[in-house]
Short mmCIF file of C-alpha atoms in Angstrom, two decimals:
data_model
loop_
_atom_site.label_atom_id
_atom_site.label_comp_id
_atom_site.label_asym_id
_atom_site.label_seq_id
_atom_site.Cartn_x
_atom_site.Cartn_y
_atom_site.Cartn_z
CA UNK A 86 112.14 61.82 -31.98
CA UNK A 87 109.31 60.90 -34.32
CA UNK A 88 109.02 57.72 -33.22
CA UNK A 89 108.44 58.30 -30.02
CA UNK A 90 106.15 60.85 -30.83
CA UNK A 91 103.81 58.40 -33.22
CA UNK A 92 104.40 55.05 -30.34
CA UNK A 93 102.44 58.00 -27.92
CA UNK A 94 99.57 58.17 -30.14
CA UNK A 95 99.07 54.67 -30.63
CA UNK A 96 98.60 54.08 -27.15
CA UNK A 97 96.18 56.99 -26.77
CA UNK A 98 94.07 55.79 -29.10
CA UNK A 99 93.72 51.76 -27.94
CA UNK A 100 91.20 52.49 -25.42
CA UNK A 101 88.85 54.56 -27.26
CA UNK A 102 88.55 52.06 -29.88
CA UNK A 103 87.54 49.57 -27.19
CA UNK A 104 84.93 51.69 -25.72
CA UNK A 105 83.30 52.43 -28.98
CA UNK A 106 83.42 48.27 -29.54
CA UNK A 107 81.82 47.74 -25.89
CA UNK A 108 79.20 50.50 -26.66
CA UNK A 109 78.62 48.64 -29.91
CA UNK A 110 78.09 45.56 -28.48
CA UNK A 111 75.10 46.83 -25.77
CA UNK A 112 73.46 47.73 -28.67
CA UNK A 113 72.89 45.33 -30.89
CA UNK A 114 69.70 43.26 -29.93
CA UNK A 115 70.65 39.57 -28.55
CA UNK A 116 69.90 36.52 -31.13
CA UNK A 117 67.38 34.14 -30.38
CA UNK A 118 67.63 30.48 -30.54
CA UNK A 119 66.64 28.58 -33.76
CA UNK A 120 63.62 26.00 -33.54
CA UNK A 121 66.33 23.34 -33.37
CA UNK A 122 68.54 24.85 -30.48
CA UNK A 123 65.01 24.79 -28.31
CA UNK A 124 64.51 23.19 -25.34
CA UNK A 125 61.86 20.00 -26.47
CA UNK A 126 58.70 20.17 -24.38
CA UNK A 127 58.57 16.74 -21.94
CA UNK A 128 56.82 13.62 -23.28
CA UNK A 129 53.35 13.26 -23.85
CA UNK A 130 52.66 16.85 -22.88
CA UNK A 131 52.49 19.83 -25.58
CA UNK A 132 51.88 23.48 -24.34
CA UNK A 133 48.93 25.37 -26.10
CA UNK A 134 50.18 28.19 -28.35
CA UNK A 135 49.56 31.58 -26.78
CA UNK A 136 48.18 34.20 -29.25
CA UNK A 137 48.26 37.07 -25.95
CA UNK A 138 48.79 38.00 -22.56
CA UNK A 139 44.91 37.16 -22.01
CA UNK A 140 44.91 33.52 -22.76
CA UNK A 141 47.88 33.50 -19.78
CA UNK A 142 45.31 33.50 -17.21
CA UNK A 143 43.63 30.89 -16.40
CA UNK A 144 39.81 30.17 -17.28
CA UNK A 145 36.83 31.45 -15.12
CA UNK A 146 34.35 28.66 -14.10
CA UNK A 147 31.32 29.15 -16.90
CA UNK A 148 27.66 28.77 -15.78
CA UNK A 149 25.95 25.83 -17.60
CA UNK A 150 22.37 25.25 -18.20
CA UNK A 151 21.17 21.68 -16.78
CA UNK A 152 17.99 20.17 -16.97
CA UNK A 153 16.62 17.71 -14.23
CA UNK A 154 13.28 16.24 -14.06
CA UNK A 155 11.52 17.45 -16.77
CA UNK A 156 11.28 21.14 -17.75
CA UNK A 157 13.06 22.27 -14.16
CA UNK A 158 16.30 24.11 -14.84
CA UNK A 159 19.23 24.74 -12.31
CA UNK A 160 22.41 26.22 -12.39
CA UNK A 161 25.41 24.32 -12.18
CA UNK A 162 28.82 25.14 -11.97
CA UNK A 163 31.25 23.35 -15.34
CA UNK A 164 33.59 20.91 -13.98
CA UNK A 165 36.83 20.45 -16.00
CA UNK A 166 38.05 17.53 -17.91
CA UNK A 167 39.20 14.59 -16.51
CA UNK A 168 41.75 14.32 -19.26
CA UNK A 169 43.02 17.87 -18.38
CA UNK A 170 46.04 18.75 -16.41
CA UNK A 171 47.51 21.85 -14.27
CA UNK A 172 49.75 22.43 -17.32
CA UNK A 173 47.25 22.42 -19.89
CA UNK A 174 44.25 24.36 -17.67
CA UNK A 175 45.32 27.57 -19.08
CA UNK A 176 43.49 28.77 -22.12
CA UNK A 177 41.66 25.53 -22.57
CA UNK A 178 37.19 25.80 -22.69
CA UNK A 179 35.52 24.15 -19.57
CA UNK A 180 33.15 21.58 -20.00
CA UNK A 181 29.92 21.63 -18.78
CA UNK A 182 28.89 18.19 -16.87
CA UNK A 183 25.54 17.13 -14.85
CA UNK A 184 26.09 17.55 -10.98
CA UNK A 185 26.11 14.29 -9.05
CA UNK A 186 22.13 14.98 -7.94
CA UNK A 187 20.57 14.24 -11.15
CA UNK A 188 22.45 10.55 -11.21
CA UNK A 189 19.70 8.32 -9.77
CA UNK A 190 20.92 6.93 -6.77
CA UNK A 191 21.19 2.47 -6.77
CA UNK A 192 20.05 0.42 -4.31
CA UNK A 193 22.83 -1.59 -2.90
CA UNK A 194 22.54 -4.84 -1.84
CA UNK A 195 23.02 -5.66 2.36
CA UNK A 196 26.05 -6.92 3.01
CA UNK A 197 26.58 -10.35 3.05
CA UNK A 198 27.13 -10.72 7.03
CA UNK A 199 23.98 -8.98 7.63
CA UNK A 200 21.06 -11.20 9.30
CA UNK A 201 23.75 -14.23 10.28
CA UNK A 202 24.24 -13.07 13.58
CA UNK A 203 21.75 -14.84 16.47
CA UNK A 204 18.52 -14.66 16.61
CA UNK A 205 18.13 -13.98 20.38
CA UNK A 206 21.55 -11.38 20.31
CA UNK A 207 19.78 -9.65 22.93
CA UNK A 208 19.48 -12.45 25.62
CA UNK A 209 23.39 -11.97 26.05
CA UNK A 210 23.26 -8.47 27.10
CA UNK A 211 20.28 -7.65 28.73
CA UNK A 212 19.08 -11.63 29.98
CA UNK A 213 16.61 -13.95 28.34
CA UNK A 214 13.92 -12.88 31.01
CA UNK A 215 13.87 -9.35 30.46
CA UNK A 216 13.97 -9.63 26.55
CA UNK A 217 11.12 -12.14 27.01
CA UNK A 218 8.34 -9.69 28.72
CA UNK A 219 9.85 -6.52 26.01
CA UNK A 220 8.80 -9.39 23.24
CA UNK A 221 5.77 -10.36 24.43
CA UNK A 222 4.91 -6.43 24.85
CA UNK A 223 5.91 -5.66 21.33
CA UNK A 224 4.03 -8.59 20.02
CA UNK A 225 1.01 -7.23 21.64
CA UNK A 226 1.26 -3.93 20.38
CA UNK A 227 1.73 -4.46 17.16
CA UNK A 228 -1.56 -6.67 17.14
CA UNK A 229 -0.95 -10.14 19.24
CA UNK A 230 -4.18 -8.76 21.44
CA UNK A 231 -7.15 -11.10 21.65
CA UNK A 232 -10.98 -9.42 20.76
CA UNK A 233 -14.12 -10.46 21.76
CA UNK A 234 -17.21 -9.04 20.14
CA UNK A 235 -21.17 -9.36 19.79
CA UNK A 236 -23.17 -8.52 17.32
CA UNK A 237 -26.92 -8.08 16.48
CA UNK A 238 -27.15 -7.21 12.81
CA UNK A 239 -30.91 -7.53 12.73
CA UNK A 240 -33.67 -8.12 15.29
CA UNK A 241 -36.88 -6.95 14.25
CA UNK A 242 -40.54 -6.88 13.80
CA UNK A 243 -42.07 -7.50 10.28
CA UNK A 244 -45.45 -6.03 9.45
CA UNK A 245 -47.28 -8.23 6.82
CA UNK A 246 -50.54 -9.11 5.59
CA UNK A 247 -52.13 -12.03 7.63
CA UNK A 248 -50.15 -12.60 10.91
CA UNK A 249 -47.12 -10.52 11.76
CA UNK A 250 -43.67 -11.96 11.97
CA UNK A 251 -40.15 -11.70 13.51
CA UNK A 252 -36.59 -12.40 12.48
CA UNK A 253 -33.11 -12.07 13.84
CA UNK A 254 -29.69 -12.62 13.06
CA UNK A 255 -26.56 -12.42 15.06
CA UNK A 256 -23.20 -13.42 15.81
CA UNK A 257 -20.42 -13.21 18.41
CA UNK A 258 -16.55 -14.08 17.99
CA UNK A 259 -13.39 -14.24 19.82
CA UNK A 260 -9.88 -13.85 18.52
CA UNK A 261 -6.96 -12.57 17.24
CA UNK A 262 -6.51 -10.36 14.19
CA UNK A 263 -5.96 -14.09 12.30
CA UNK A 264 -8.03 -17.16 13.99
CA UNK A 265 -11.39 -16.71 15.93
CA UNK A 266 -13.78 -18.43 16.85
CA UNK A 267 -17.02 -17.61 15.22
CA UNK A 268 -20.83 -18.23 16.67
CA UNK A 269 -23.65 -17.39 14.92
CA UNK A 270 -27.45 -17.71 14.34
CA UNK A 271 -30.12 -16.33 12.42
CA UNK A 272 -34.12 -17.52 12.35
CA UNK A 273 -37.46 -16.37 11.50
CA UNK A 274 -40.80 -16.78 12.09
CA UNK A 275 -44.72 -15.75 12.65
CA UNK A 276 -46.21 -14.81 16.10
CA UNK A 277 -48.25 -17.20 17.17
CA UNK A 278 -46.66 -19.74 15.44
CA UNK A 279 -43.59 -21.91 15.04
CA UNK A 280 -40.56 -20.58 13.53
CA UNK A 281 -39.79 -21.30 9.94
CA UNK A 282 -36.11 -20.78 10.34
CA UNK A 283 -33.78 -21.27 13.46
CA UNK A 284 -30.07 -22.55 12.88
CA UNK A 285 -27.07 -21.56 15.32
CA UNK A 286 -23.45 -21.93 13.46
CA UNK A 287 -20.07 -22.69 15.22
CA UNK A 288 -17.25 -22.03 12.98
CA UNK A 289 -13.23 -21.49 12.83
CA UNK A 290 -12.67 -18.17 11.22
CA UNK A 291 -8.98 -17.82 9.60
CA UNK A 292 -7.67 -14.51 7.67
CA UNK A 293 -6.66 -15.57 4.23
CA UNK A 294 -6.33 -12.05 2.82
CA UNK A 295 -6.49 -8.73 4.51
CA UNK A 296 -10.35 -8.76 3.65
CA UNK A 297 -11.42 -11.90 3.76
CA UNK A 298 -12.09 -15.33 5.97
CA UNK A 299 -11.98 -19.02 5.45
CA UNK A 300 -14.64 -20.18 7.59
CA UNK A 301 -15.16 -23.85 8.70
CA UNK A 302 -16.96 -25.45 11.27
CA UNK A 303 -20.74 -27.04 11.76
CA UNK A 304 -24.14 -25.59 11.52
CA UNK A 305 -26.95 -27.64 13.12
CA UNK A 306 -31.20 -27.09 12.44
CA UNK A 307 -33.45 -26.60 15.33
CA UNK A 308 -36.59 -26.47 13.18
CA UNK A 309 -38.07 -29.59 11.30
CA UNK A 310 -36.00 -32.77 11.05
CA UNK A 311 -32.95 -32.09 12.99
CA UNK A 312 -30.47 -32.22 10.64
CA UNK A 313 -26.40 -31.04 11.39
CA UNK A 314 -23.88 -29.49 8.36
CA UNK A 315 -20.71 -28.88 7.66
CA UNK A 316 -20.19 -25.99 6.69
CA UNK A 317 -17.17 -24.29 4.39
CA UNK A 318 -17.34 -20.46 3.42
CA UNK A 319 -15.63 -16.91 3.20
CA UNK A 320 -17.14 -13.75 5.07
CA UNK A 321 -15.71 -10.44 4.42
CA UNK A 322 -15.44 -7.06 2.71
CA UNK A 323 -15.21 -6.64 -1.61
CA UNK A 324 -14.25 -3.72 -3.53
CA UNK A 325 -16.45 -1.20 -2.68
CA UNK A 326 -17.49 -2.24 0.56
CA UNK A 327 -20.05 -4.94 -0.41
CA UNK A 328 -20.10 -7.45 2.68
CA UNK A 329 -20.18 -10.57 1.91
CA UNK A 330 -21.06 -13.90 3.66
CA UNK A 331 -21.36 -17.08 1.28
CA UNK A 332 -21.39 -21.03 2.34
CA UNK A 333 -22.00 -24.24 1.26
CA UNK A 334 -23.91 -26.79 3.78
CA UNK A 335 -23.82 -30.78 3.16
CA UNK A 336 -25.82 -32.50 6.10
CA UNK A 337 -25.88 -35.70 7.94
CA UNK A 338 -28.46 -36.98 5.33
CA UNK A 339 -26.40 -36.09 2.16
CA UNK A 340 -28.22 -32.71 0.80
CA UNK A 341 -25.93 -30.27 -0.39
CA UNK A 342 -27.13 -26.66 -0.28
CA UNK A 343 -25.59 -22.98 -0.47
CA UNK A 344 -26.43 -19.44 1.08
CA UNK A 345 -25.27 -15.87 -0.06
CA UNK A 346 -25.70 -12.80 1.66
CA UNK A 347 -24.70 -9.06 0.67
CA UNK A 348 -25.46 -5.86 1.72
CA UNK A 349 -23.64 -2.45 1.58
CA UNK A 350 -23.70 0.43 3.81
CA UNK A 351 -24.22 3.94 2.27
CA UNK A 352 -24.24 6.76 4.56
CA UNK A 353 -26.62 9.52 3.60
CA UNK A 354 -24.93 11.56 6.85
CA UNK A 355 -22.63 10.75 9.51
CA UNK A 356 -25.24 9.28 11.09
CA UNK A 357 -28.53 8.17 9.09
CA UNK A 358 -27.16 5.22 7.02
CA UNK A 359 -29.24 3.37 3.81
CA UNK A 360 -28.18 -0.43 3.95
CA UNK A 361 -29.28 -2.02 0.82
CA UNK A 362 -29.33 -5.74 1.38
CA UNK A 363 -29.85 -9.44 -0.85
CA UNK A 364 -29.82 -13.32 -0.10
CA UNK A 365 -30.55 -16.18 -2.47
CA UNK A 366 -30.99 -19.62 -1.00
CA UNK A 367 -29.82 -22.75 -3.37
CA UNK A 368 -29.89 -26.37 -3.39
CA UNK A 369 -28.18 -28.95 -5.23
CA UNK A 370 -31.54 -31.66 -5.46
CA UNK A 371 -34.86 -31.79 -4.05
CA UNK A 372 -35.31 -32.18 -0.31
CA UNK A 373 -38.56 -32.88 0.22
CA UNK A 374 -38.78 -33.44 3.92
CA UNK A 375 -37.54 -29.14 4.12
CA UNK A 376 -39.93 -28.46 1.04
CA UNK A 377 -37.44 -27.41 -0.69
CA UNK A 378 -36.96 -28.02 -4.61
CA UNK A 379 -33.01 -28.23 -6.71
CA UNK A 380 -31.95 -24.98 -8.19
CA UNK A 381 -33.34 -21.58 -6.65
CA UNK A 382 -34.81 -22.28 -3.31
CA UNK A 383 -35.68 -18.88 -2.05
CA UNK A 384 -35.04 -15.32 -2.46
CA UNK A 385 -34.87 -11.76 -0.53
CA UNK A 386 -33.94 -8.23 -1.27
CA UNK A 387 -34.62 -5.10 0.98
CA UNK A 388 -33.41 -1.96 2.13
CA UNK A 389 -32.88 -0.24 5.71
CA UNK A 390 -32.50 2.98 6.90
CA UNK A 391 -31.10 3.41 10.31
CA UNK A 392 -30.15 6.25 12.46
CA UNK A 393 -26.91 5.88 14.78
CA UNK A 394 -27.39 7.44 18.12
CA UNK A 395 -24.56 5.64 18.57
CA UNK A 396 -22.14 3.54 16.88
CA UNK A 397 -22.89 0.84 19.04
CA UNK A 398 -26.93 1.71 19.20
CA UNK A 399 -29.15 2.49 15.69
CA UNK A 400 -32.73 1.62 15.45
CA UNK A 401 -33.78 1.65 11.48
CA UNK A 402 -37.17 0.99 9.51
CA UNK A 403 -37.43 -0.58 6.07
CA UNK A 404 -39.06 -3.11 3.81
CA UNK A 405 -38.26 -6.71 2.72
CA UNK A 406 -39.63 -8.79 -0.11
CA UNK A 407 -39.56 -12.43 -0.61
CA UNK A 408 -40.19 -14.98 -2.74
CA UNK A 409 -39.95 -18.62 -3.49
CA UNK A 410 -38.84 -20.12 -6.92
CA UNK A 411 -39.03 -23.34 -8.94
CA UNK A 412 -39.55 -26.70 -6.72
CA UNK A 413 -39.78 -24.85 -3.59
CA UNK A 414 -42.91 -22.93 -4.33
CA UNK A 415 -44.99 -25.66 -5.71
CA UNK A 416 -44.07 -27.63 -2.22
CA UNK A 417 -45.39 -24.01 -0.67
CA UNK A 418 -48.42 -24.15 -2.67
CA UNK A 419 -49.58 -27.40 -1.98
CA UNK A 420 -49.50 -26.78 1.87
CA UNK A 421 -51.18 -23.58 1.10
CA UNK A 422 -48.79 -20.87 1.97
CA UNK A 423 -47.72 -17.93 -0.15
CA UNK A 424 -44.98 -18.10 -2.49
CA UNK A 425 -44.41 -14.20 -2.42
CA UNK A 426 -44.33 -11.76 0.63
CA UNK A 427 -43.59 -8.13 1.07
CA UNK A 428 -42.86 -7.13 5.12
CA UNK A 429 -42.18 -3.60 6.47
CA UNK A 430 -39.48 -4.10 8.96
CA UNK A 431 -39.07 -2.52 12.34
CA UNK A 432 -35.82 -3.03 13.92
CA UNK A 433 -32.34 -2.55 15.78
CA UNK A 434 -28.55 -3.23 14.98
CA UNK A 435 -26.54 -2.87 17.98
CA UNK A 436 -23.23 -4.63 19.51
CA UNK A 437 -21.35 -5.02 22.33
#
C-alpha cells in the first residue's frame, strides 16, 4: 500500500519539474558566436565599423566650394569616389570634385575621311549645269565682281608770284578686288606757257597684301625729249592711313629715277577734311637734257582743306611749296628760273 502510494507521487511531480526547466530555458539570454565561429566578410571587401544607428544611413550629397576662372565661385554638387562601392557608400565622407565645365574643352582633329570625297559631289545630284550658274553666283558675291573707277585727286589753279599756274593729277582703273588695270597721269604747268610736267602711266596693279599693290607697267613723257619707262612700284594704305604711292622709272636712254608721294586724310568733321600732303623727286645721275642733277631732284609739301558736298564732289583751298635741290637747281639757275616757289592752290577732288 505504500508503494503505490509513493509510485503516485512520482508521477505527479515529473511534469512540474519540466515546466520549471522549459521556463528556465526562455530565460536565459541566447550566446553569441565567438570571433572565430563568424561568418568571414567576402574577398577584397571589408565593412566599415558602425559606432550607431546614424552612420546606417547613407551620406547626404555635401555642397563644395569651386573656383572657375579667376575669383568666380559656383556651387557644385560632391561626386563620390570612383574607388567606392554600394557596400562601402554608407558612412564613408564624399569627395568634392570640379564639374566637367571647368575642364577646357580640346580641339579634335577631323576625321581622317573628311575632304576625300569629290570635289564636284554636287554635279551628281543636282547636274553640272545647275551647280555651275549657283558657283559662278557665289563667286560673285563673295567678291569675283569686276570695278571700274575714275578719279581726279587734284585739278587746280595755283596762285603765284609772276604768272599763274595749273596742275592735275588723276587716274582711272578697272578690276577685280586682285588684278586691275591701272591708268594714270599727272602734269603741271604755267598759263601761257608750256607745261613743265605731263606723263600718262599704264600699269598692272596686283594685291600683294590686303593694303598694298605691286604695280608694273610703262610710263611715257610728253614734255621735252620723249623719253618711255618702265616702271615698278607699290601704291596703297600704311598704318595709320598714310597713302602711299612710290616707283622707280629706268627709261629708254638708261636714267634711273624714283618718285614718292604721301598724304593723309584727317577729318576735322564729317565733312570738312585737312589733307596734309609730300613728294620728293630722286635721281640716280645727272640728266642733263631734263635739267635734272643725281641725288635730290625736287621737292613739295602742302596742305588742303576740302569740304565734301559729296563724297564723290569736294572743292578745297590750300597752299603748296616747292623747291629744287643740289644739281637740279643750279641747271634752274642758269636758265634763270626760281629754285623755290610757294602757290596758293584752288581746286577740286571728285570721281566717278
Amino acid at each position: 500500500m505504500m508503494a503505490r502510494i509513493l509510485l503516485f507521487t512520482m508521477l505527479l511531480a515529473a511534469p512540474a519539474e519540466a515546466q520549471s526547466d522549459h521556463a528556465m530555458s526562455m530565460d536565459m539570454p541566447m550566446s553569441m558566436p565567438t570571433k572565430s565561429e563568424a561568418k568571414p566578410a567576402p574577398s577584397g571587401k571589408t565593412r566599415p565599423a558602425r559606432k550607431s544607428a546614424e552612420k546606417d544611413l547613407p551620406a547626404a550629397p555635401t555642397m563644395a566650394k569651386m573656383q572657375v576662372h579667376g575669383d568666380v565661385q559656383h556651387d557644385a554638387v560632391a561626386q563620390p569616389d570612383e574607388n567606392s562601392d554600394e557596400e562601402g557608400m554608407a558612412g564613408r565622407t564624399m569627395t568634392s570634385r570640379p564639374a566637367d565645365i571647368v575642364t577646357p574643352t580640346k580641339s579634335r582633329p577631323p576625321p581622317p575621311e573628311a575632304g576625300t570625297g569629290p570635289a564636284r559631289a554636287a554635279d551628281a545630284v543636282w547636274g553640272a549645269d545647275a551647280m555651275r550658274t549657283s558657283r559662278e553666283a557665289l563667286t560673285h558675291g563673295l567678291g569675283g565682281q569686276t570695278f571700274a573707277k575714275l578719279m581726279i585727286d587734284r585739278i587746280e589753279y595755283r596762285a603765284r608770284s609772276g604768272r599763274d599756274g595749273y596742275a592735275w593729277e588723276g587716274q582711272a582703273w578697272y578690276g577685280d578686288d586682285i588684278d586691275k588695270l591701272w591708268i594714270r597721269s599727272e602734269g603741271e604747268g604755267s598759263f601761257g606757257g608750256q607745261a613743265e610736267q605731263a606723263e600718262v602711266d599704264a600699269l598692272w596693279s596686283h594685291a600683294i597684301s590686303p593694303w598694298f599693290d605691286l604695280q608694273t607697267g610703262l610710263r611715257h613723257d610728253f614734255v621735252g625729249p620723249g623719253r618711255t619707262h618702265a616702271v615698278v612700284g607699290v601704291h596703297g594704305l600704311a598704318p595709320y592711313q598714310f597713302e602711299i604711292d612710290a616707283a622707280a622709272y629706268l627709261s629708254d636712254k638708261g636714267d634711273l629715277t624714283a618718285r614718292a608721294e604721301a598724304e593723309l586724310d584727317q577729318r576735322i568733321t564729317q565733312r570738312l577734311i585737312v589733307q596734309p600732303r609730300a613728294e620728293v623727286n630722286l635721281s640716280a645721275q645727272r640728266i642733263p637734257a631734263l635739267g635734272i642733277g643725281s641725288g635730290l631732284d625736287r621737292a613739295e609739301v602742302g596742305i588742303r582743306l576740302r569740304y565734301e558736298f559729296a563724297r564723290e564732289f569736294a572743292p578745297y583751298v590750300g597752299v603748296s611749296h616747292e623747291w629744287l635741290a643740289g644739281g637740279s637747281a643750279d641747271y634752274a639757275r642758269s636758265r634763270g628760273a626760281d629754285t623755290v616757289g610757294t602757290d596758293f592752290v584752288f581746286g577740286l577732288r571728285a570721281w566717278f
